[in-house]
XYZ file of C-alpha atoms in Angstrom:
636
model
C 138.223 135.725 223.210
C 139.761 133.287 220.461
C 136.657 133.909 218.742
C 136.760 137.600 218.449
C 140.544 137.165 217.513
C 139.633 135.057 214.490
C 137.095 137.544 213.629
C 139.684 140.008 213.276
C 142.270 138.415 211.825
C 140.185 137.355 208.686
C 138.171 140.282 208.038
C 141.215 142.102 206.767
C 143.231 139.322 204.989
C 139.339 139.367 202.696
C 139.647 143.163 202.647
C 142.881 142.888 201.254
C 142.359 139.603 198.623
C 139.315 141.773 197.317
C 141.804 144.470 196.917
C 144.260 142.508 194.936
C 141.928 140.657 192.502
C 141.321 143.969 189.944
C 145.212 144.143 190.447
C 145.501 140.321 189.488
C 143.278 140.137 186.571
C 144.865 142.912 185.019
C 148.476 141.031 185.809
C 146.799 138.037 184.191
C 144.859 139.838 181.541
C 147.403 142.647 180.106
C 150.072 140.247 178.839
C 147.534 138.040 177.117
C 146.135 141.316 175.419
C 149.462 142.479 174.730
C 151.036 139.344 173.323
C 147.593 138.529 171.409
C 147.972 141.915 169.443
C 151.584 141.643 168.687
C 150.613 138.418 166.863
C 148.044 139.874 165.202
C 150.089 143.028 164.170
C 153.145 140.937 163.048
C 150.912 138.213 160.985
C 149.342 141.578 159.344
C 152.482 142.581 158.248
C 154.171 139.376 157.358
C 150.861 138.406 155.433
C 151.097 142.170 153.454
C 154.707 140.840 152.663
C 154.028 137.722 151.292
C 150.591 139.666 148.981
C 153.258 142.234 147.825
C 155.789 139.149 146.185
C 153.162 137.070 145.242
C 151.559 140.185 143.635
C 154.551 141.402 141.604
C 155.083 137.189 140.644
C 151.982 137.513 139.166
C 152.016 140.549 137.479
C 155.825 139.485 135.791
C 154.238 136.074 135.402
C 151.130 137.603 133.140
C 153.746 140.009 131.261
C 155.688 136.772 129.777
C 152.433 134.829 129.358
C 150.717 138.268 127.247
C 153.905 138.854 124.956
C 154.269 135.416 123.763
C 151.206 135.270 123.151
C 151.112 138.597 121.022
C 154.183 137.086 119.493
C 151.896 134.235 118.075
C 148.952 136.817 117.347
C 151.567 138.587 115.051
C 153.139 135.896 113.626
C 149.785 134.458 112.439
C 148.573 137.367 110.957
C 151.914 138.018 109.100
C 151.486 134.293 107.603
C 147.788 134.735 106.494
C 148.770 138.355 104.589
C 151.715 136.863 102.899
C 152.122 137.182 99.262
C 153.953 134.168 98.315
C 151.938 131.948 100.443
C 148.485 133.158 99.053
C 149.798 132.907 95.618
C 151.005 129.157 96.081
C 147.685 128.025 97.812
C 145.421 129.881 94.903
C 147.460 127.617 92.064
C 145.898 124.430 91.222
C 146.848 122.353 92.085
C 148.246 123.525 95.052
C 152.092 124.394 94.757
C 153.042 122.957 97.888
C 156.841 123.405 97.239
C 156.714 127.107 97.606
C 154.265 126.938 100.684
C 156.830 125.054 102.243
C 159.556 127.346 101.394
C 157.015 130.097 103.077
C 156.533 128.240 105.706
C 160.511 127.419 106.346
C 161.048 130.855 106.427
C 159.080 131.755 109.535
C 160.931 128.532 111.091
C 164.033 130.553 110.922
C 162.830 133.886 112.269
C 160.648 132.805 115.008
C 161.140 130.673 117.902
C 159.057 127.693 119.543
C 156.872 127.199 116.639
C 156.434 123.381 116.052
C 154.121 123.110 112.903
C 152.677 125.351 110.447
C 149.389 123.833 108.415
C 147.014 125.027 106.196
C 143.461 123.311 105.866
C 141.028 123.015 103.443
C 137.370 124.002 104.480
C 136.279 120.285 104.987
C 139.168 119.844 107.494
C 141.494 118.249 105.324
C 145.904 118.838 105.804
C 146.579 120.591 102.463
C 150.029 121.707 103.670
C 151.954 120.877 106.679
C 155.607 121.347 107.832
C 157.021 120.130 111.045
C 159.241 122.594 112.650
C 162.271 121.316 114.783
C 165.950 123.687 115.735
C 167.733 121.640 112.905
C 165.080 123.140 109.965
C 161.935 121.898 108.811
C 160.061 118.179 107.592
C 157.447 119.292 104.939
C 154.623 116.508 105.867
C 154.217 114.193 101.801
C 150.550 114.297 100.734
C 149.990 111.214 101.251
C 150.367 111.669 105.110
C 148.152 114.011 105.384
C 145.636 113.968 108.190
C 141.538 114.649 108.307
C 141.548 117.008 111.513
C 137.793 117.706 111.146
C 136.967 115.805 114.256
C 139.767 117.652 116.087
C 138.387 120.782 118.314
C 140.729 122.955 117.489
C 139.914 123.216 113.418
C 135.781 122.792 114.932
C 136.044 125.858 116.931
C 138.946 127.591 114.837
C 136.472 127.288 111.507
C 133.888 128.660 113.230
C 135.487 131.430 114.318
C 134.757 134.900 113.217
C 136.817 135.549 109.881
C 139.564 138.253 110.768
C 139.732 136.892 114.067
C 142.293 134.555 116.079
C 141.337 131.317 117.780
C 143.248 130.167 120.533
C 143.163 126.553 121.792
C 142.816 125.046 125.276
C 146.922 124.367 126.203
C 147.477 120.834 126.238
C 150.705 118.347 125.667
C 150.999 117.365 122.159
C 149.844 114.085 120.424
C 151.143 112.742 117.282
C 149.717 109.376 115.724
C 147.741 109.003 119.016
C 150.642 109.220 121.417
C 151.964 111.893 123.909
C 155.363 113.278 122.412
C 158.040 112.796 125.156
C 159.608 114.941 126.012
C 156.718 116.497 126.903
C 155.892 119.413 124.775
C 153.099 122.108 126.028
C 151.097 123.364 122.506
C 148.982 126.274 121.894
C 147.762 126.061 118.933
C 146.470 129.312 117.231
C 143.812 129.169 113.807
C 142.821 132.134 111.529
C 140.293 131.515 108.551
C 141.806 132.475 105.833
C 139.130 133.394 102.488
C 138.288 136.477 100.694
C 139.206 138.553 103.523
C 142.837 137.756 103.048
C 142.939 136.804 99.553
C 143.058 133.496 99.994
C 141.134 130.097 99.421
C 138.554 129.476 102.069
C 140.511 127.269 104.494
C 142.434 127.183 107.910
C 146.122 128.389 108.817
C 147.239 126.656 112.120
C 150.211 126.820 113.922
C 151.289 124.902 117.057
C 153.528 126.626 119.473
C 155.429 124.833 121.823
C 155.042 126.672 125.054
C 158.012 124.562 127.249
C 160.536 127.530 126.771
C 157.897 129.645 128.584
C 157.203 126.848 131.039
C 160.647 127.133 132.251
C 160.767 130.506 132.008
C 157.948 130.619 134.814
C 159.416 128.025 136.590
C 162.589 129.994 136.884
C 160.490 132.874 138.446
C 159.907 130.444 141.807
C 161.654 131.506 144.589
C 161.540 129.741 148.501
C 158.785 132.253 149.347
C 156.556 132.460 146.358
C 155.435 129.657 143.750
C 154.049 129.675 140.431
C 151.184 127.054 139.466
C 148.852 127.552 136.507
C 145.393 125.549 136.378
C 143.330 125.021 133.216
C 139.390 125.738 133.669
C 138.605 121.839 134.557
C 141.404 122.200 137.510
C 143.816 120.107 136.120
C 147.745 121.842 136.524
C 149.555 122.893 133.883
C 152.220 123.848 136.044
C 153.239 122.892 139.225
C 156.674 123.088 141.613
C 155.948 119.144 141.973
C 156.021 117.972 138.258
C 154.121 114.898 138.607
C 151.291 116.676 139.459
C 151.059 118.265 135.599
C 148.607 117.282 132.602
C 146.777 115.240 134.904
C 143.920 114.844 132.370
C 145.834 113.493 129.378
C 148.342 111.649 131.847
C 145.130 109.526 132.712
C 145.888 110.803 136.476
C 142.147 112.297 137.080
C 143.330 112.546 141.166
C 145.582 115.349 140.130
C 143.203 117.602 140.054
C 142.541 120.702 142.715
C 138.900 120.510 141.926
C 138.949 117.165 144.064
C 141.676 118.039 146.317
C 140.274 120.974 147.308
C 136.841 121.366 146.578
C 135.876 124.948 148.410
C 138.796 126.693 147.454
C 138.219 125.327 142.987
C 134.642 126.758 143.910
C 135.621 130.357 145.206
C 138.415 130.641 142.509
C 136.061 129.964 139.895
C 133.936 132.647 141.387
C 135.933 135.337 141.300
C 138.556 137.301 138.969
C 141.314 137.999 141.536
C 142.232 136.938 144.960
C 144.745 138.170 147.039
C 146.304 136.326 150.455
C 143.498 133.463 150.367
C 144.095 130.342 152.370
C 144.617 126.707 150.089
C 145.444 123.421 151.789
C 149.207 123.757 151.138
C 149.678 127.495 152.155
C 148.533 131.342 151.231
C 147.873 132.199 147.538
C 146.647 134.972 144.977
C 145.543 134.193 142.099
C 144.625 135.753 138.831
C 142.159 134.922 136.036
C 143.783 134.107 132.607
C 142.373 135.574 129.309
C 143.876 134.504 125.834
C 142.298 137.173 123.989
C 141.602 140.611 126.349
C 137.921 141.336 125.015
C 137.273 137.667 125.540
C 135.207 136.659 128.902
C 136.433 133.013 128.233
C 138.618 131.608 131.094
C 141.507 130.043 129.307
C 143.200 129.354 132.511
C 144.289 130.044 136.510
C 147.488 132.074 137.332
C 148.162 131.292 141.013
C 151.275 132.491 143.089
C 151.643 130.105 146.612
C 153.591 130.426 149.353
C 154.293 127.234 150.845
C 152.768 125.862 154.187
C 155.879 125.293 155.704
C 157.011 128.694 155.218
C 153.340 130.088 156.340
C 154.039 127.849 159.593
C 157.744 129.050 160.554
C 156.141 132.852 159.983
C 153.485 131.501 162.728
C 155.920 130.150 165.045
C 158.084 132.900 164.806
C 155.212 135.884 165.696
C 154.272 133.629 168.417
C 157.615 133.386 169.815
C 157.881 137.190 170.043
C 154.148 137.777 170.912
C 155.141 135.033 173.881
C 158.289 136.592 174.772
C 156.811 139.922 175.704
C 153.445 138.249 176.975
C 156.112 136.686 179.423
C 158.037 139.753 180.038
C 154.530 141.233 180.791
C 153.871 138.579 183.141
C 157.012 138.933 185.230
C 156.991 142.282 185.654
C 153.050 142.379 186.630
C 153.952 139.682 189.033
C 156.743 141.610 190.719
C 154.329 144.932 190.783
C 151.961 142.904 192.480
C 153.650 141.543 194.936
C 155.659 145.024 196.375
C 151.658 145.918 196.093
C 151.276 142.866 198.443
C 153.674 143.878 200.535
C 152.824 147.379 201.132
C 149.619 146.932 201.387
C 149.838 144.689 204.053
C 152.904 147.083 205.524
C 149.997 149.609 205.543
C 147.815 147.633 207.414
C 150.087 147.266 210.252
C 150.748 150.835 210.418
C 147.197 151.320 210.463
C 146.542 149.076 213.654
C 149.934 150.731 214.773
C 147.622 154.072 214.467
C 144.619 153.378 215.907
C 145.969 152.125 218.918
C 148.031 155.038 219.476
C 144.872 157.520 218.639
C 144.474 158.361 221.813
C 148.088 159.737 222.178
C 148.628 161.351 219.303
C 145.079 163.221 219.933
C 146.949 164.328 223.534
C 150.039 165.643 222.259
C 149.037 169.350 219.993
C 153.103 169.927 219.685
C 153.330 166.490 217.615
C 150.403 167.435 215.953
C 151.978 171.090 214.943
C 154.785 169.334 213.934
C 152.932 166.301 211.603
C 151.241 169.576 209.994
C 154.446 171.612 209.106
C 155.598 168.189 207.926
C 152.137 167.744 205.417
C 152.860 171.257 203.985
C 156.531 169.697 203.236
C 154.833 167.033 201.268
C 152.452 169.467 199.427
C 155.585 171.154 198.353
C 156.848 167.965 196.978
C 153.640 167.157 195.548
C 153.796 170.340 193.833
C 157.423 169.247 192.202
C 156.024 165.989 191.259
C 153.420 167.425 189.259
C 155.736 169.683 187.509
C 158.055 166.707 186.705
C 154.345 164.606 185.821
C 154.143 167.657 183.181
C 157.067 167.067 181.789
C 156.470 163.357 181.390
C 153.547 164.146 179.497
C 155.543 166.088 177.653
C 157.820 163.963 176.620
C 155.542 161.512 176.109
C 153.651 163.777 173.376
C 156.906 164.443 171.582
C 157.520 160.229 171.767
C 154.054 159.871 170.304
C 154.760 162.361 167.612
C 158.020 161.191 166.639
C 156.676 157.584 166.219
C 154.969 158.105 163.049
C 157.568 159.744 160.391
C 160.093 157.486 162.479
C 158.255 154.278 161.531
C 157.407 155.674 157.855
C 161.206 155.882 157.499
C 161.936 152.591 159.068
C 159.386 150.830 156.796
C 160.599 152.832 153.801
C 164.096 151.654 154.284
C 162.972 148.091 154.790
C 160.781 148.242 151.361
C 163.941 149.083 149.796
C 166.402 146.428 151.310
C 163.801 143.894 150.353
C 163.567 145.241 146.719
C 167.348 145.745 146.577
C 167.401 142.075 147.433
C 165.033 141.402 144.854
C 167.225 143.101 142.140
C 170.460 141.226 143.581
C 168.002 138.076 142.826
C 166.954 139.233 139.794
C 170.841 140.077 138.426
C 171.680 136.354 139.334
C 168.882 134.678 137.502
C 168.529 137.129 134.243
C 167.234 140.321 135.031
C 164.838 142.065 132.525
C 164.692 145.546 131.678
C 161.077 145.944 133.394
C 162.127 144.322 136.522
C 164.934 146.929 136.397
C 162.611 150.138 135.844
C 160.263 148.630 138.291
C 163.178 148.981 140.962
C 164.025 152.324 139.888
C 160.858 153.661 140.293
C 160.269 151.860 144.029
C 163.593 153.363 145.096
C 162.699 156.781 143.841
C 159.610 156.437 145.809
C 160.864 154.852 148.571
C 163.970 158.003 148.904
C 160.894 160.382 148.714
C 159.254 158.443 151.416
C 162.404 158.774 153.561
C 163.229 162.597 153.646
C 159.260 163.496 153.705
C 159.588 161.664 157.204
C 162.674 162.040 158.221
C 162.098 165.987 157.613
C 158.970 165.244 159.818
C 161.476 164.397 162.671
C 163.387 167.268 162.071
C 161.064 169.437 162.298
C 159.166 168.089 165.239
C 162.533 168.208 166.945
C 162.991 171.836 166.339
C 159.432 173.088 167.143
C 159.437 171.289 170.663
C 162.791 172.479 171.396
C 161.720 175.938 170.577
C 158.331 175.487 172.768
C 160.473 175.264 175.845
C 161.819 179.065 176.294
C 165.186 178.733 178.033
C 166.505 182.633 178.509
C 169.149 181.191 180.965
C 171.829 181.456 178.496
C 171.425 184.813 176.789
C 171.766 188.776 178.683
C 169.979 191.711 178.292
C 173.097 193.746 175.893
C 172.785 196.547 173.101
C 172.686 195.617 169.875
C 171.820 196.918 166.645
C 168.731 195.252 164.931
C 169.549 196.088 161.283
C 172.924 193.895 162.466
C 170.014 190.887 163.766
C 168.417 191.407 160.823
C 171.430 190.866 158.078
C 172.558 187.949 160.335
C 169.300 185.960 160.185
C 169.288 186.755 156.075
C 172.375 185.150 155.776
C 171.787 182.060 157.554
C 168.004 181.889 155.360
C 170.045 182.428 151.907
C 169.625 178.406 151.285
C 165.778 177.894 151.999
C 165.566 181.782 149.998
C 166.970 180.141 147.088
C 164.135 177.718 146.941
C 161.189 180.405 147.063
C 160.764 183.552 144.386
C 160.406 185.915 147.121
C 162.507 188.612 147.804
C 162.947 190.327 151.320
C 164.040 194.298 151.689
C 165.673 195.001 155.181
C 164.704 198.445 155.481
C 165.004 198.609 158.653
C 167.269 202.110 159.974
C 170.898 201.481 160.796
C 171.342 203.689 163.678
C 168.653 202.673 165.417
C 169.423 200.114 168.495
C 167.721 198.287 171.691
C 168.461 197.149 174.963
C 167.075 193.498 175.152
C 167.722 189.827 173.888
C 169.047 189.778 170.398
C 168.410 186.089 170.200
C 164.984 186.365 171.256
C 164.514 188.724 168.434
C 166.652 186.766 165.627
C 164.091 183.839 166.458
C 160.712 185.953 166.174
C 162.116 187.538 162.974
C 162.979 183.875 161.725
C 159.439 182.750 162.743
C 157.611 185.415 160.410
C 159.526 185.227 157.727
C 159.227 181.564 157.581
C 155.570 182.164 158.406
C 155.631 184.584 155.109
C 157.282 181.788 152.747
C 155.241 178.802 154.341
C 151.749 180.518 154.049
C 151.883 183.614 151.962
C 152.803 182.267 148.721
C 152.985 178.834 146.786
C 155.957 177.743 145.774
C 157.054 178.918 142.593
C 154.828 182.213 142.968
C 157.066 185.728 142.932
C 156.170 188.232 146.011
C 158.031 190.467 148.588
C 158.041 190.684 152.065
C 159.796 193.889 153.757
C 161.365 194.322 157.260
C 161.252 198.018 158.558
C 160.989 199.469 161.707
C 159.008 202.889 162.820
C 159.998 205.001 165.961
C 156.998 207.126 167.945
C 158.281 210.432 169.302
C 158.102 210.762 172.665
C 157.685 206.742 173.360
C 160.451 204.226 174.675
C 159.441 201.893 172.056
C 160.254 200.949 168.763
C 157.833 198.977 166.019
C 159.554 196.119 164.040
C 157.155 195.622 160.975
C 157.147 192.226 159.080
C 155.021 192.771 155.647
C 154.150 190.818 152.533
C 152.178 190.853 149.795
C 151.120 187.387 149.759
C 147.394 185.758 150.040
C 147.151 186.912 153.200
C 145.408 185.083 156.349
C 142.292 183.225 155.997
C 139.511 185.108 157.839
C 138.745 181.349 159.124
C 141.723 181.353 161.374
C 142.810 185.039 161.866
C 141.056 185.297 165.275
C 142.999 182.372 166.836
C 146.256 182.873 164.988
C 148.211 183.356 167.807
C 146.613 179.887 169.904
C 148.218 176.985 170.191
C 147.824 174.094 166.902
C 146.240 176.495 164.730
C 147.212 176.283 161.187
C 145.965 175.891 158.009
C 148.653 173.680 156.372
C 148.355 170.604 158.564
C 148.742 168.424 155.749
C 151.766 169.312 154.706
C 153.474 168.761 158.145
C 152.788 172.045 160.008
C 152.177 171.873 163.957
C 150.771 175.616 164.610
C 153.102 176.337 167.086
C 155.308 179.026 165.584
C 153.013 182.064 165.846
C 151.970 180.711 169.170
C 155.670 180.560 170.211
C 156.112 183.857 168.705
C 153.667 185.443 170.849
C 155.097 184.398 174.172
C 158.369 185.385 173.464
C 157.682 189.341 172.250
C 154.639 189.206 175.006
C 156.565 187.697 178.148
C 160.433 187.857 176.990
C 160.864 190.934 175.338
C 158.105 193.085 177.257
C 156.530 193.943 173.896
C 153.054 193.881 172.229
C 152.600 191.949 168.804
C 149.491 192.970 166.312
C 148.632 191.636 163.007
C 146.619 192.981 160.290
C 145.692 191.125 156.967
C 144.421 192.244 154.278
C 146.679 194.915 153.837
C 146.357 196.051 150.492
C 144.368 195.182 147.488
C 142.437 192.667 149.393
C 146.072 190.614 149.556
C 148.976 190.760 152.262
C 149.498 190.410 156.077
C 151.441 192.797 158.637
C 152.489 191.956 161.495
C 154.005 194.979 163.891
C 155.879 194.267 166.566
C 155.947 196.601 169.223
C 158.904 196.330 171.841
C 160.641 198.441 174.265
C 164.179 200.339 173.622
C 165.520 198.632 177.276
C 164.010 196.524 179.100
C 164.765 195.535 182.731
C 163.410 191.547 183.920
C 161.910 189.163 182.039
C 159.869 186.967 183.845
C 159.465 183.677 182.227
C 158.222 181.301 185.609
């Protein structure tokens, strides 16, 4: 006996364990899904954030770089076509007084420029001028330098004539030593000869490129960071200034090739990268070329984000993504366990029942009764499954509504982050193209805004209209002409918009027994129909209400006609079903005609037909034939 009570006691407790564990590993697995995505969805879209500002660094980063350097393109070419300075350099000797003078001049009109030389073919300093704020040094001849072991005048003299060497930027070096402060130097050659009118030789000018530096260094913000790297990988600049010139600073460990080997091989390899992973955080980068038809790499534009800030984002997303996981996990937890409890309610009432078979089986009044009580519970069943339809319904206008809502939300976020941007901007020196940038993201962003918020709208409306509630309206006399005027007047704004003109010509003394409301909204429907689908928007047309009585018939035919393009013989079977339209991608549901249909067919006790092409292989008709009085409507 204690055997066969062991027996079954256990047998169920494993029934019901086996039942649980799907129940479990979903309680288990769900929140780890969940949680799992929502990190991955958030690190997405803070990743996107950080490509977007590191992307628009760059691209105000390469606008400075390109128009001082197109500065220094111009101001060469200005020097090698002037008149006074050919005609000085052609005298012999040379009149170095009045090349001085020439050179002096561009001192005062141009900024940055350090030194302004001319050299003979052999590499010799004919003339030379020092440039500093407080004027210029003209360099005596007999402290003139042989630069034809320099490889700036090797590859400058070899250069095409008529075209513009730049040099490798570097700190510059007088009498062997680095100038301190330290001064960043392009220096630019053009050859000058018959070409220009000039003695074969060399113009060169140095520019002094730490105004620019600082410029660029002014563009760093706490998110994004501006670094440039020369083609052997040493930095040029760098948020950590001890890092710079590496090379000439006899620091060879400063150096990303050797810091970080894979990522100096993959940004060597390719033009442009966007949201790439580096040792110290996330960056994009940007291949630099002096001259644009040139396939030489004169240097690496990078924008970083720092690690720190890549590991808060991390922590952050994980909180939240843990948070719900958690959330998940409690509420699974507590499903389970009323499951548990039920379930093992259940069983007792199921022992409960089978020991009591035998009665219940015995008494046929208990059973009439249990069966009067099952039809009960169909009944509610029945209820449920009308309130289950609404749920879905519900749910469908949720799902709907999600995507202009979250278009609008992310629009309005794009512009408080560019807004902020601008406030930035304003405080640091804002430039005009930073300004018109702005003005054109808000203009898109506003469009952005009403195309979705409109979506809402509109989905609103056309769910609200798919429910027909005649509770509120009576069956009264009314005129339809008077509909008719009413529902023109209340269309005169979205009329204004179109080139279409409507003619009521429907009869004045004509009048129905039924729901004027009902009517007002079919009208509406077609006429909006017309606008929508019959013509584009600036296109002229006409569409004409009028109305046609049959002698001898209690009805009366309401005719809708334009002149438009008419239906598309695609769709014109299925007009009237649910979803069908042919302007789905500018917003449209399909649901109006369909809505249209049920209300003349089931409300107002009518027939609808349509009929396109009308005339001239253009236009569509729709007649709507409805009853002078009607008595019920009914709409279960």
């Amino acid at each position: 006996m204690a055997r066969r009570f062991m027996t079954t006691e256990r047998t169920p407790a494993r029934k019901q364990v086996l039942f649980h564990l799907p129940l479990l590993a979903a309680v288990l697995i769900v929140p780890l899904l969940v949680g799992t995505l929502i990190y991955v969805n958030r690190m997405i879209s803070e990743n996107q954030i950080i490509q977007n500002q590191q992307d628009r660094m760059l691209g105000i980063a390469l606008s400075l770089i390109h128009s001082q350097l197109g500065d220094m393109s111009h101001t060469l070419y200005l020097l090698a076509n002037d008149r006074l300075l050919r005609k000085a350099l052609s005298e012999q000797p040379i009149d170095r007084d009045s090349a001085h003078e020439v050179f002096f001049s561009f001192n005062t009109a141009i900024d940055s420029l350090t030194q302004i030389r001319w050299l003979s073919p052999s590499g010799m300093e004919q003339v030379r001028v020092d440039l500093t704020d407080q004027g210029g040094v003209p360099t005596p001849e007999h402290r003139l330098q042989d630069k034809s072991q320099r490889y700036y005048f090797i590859n400058g003299i070899n250069t095409p004539p008529g075209e513009i060497y730049f040099s490798p930027l570097d700190l510059n070096v007088e009498w062997g030593e680095i100038v301190i402060p330290f001064e960043p130097t392009i220096r630019i050659t053009l050859k000058t000869g018959e070409q220009n009118q000039m003695p074969p030789g060399l113009l060169v000018i140095n520019y002094n490129l730490a105004r620019l530096m600082e410029d660029l260094r002014q563009l760093n913000t706490n998110q994004v960071q501006l670094m440039i790297v020369n083609p052997n990988g040493y930095w040029t600049l760098h948020p950590d200034r001890d890092k710079e010139w590496g090379a000439q600073r006899e620091q060879p460990g400063n150096t990303l090739a050797r810091i970080s080997p894979k990522f100096w091989n993959q940004l060597k390899t390719q033009e442009v990268m966007a949201g790439h992973s580096f040792y110290d955080g996330i960056v994009s980068s940007q291949v630099l070329h002096v001259q644009p038809l040139s396939k030489t790499i004169n240097a690496y534009l990078l924008a970083m984000t720092p690690r720190a800030l890549v590991q808060e984002m991390r922590l952050k997303a994980a909180g939240q993504a843990a948070a719900v996981a958690l959330v998940l996990l409690v509420i699974g937890g507590i499903v389970l366990w009323r499951e548990y409890r039920q379930q093992r309610t259940m069983m007792g009432l199921n022992a409960q029942l089978a020991e009591d078979k035998k009665a219940l089986e015995q008494a046929g009044k208990r059973q009439k009764d249990l069966m009067s009580q099952q039809q009960l519970l169909q009944q509610d069943l029945v209820q449920a499954s009308k309130l289950s339809s609404l749920g879905m319904m519900v749910a469908g206008v949720a799902h709907e509504l999600n995507t202009p809502i979250g278009g609008a939300m992310l629009a309005v976020s794009r512009q408080q982050r560019d807004l902020e941007a601008l406030q930035q901007g304003f405080d640091e020196g804002l430039s005009r193209s930073a300004f018109l940038t702005y003005l054109e993201d808000t203009r898109h962003g506003n469009h952005l805004l009403q195309l979705n918020l409109g979506r809402c709208a509109e989905l609103v409306r056309s769910f609200k209209r798919l429910a027909v509630d005649r509770a509120n309206e009576e069956i009264i006399e009314f005129s339809p002409r008077q509909v008719a005027e009413d529902l023109l007047i209340s269309l005169e704004p979205e009329l204004k918009q179109h080139s279409v003109v409507i003619e009521d010509q429907i009869e004045a003394d004509l009048s129905l027994e039924s729901y004027p409301g009902v009517l007002s909204q079919v009208l509406q429907n077609l006429l909006t129909n017309a606008l929508d689908h019959g013509f584009e928007p600036s296109e002229p047309g006409r569409i004409t209400l009028s109305t046609r009585a049959e002698p001898g018939q209690q009805r009366l035919a309401i005719i809708v006609e334009d002149n438009g393009r008419g239906i598309s013989p695609d769709i014109r079977p299925r007009i009237f079903d649910p979803f069908v339209t042919s302007r789905r991608g500018w917003g449209n549901t399909g649901l109006g005609l369909n809505l249209v249909h049920q209300w003349v067919t089931q409300v107002l006790e009518g027939d609808i037909e349509v009929a396109s092409p009308c005339k001239d292989g253009r236009g569509t008709r729709f007649t709507l034939w409805l009853p002078l009085a009607i008595e019920r409507v009914d709409v279960t």
